Coordinates of C-alpha atoms in Angstrom, one line a residue:
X431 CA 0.0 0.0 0.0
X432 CA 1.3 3.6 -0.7
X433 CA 0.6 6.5 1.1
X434 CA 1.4 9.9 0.4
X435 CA 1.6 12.9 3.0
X436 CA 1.3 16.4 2.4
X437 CA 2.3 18.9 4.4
X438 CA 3.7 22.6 4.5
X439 CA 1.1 24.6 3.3
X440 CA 0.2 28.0 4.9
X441 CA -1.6 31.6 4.5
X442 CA 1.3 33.9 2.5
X443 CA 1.5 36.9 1.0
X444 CA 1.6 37.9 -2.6
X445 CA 5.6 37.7 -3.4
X446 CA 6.5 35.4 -0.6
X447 CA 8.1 31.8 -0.6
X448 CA 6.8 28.4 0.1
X449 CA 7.8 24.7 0.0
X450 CA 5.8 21.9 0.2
X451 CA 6.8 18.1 1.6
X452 CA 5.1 14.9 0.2
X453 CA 6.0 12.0 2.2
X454 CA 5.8 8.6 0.4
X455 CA 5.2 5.7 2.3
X456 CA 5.4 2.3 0.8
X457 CA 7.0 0.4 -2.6
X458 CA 6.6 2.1 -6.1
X459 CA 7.3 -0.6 -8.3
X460 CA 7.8 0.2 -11.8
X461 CA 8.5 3.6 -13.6
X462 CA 6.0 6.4 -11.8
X463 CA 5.2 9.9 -11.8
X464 CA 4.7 12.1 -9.0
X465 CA 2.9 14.8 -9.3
X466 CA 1.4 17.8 -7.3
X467 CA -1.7 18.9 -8.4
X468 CA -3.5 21.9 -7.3
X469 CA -7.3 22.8 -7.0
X470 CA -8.5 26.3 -6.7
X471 CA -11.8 26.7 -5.4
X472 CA -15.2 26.1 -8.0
X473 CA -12.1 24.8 -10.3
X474 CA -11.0 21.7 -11.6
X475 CA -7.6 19.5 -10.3
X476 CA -4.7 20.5 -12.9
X477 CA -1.0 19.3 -12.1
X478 CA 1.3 21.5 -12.2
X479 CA 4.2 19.8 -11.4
X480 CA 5.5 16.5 -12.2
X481 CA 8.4 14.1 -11.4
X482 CA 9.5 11.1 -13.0
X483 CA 10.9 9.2 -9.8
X484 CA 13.2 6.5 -11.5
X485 CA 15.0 9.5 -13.5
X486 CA 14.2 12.5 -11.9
X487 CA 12.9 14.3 -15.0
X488 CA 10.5 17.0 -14.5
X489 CA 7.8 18.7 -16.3
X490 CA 6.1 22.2 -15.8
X491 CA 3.1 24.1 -16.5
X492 CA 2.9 27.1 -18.2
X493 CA 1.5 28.7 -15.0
X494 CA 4.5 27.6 -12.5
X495 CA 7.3 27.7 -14.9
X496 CA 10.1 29.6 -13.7
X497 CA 8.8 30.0 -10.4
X498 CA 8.6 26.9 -9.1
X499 CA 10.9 24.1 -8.6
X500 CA 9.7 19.9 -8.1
X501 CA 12.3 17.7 -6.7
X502 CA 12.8 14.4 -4.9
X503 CA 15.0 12.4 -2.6
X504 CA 14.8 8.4 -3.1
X505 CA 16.6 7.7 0.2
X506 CA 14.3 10.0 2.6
X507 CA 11.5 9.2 0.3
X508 CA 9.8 12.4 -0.5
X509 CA 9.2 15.3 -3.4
X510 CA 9.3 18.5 -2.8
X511 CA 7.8 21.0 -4.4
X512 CA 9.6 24.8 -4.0
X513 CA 7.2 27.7 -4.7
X514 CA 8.8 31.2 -5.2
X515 CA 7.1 34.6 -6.3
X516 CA 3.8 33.4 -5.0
X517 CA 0.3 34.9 -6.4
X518 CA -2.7 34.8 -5.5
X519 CA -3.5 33.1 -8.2
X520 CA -1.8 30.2 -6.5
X521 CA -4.1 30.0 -4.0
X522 CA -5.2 26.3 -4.0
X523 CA -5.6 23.2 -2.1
X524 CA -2.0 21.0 -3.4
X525 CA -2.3 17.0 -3.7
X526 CA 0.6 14.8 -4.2
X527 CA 0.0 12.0 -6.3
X528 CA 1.0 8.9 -8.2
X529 CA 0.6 7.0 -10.7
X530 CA 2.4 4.6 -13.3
X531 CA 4.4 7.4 -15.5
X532 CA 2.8 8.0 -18.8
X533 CA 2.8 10.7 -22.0
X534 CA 2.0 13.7 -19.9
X535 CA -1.1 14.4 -21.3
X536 CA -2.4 11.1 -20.5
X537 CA -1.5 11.0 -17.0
X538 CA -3.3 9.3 -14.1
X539 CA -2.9 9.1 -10.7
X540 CA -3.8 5.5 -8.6
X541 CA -2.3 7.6 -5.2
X542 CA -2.9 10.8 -3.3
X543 CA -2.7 12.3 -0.6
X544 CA -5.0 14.4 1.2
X545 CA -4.0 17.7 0.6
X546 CA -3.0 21.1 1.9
X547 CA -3.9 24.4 1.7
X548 CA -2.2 27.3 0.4
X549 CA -3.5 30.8 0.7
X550 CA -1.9 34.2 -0.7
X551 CA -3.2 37.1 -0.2
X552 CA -2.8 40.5 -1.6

């Protein structure tokens, strides 16, 4: 069974700094993404950062590009994800997730964690 943790999130201000801690319990076995996926309120879940965790290659959206920064450590067993220049656009409940790693458009996620929320005001 995998499990994945969130945790980090916190009211900010426009311009500020953040980083976010996914904690991955259990055996990925095979080639998987992790991703972390936001949701902002009355909007759908869209990832905006994802890992491959056997090679460590990452992908960005448009949105995040630039400001912030998805990484992972096999031995301790989590991805972070680094979030500079903060707006409030960004304001959104974050999920870890994942899944077996696919074309990005195509990707699914079997594994998430509950989320947490990230606020920045003004």
């Amino acid at each position: 069974q995998v499990q994945l943790v969130e945790s980090g999130g916190r009211l900010v201000q426009a311009g500020d700094s953040l980083r976010l801690s996914c904690r991955v319990s259990g055996r990925l076995v095979g080639t998987y993404a992790i991703g972390w996926v936001r949701q902002a309120p009355g909007k759908e879940r869209v990832t905006i950062a994802r890992i491959n965790w056997n090679s460590g290659s990452t992908i960005y959206s448009d949105s995040v590009k630039g400001r912030f920064t998805i990484s992972k450590d096999s031995a301790k067993n989590t991805v972070d994800l680094q979030m500079n220049s903060l707006k409030p656009e960004d304001t959104a409940v974050y999920y870890c997730a994942a899944g077996l790693l696919v074309r990005p458009e195509a990707q699914r996620y079997t594994f998430w964690g509950q989320g947490t929320q990230v606020t920045v005001s003004s």
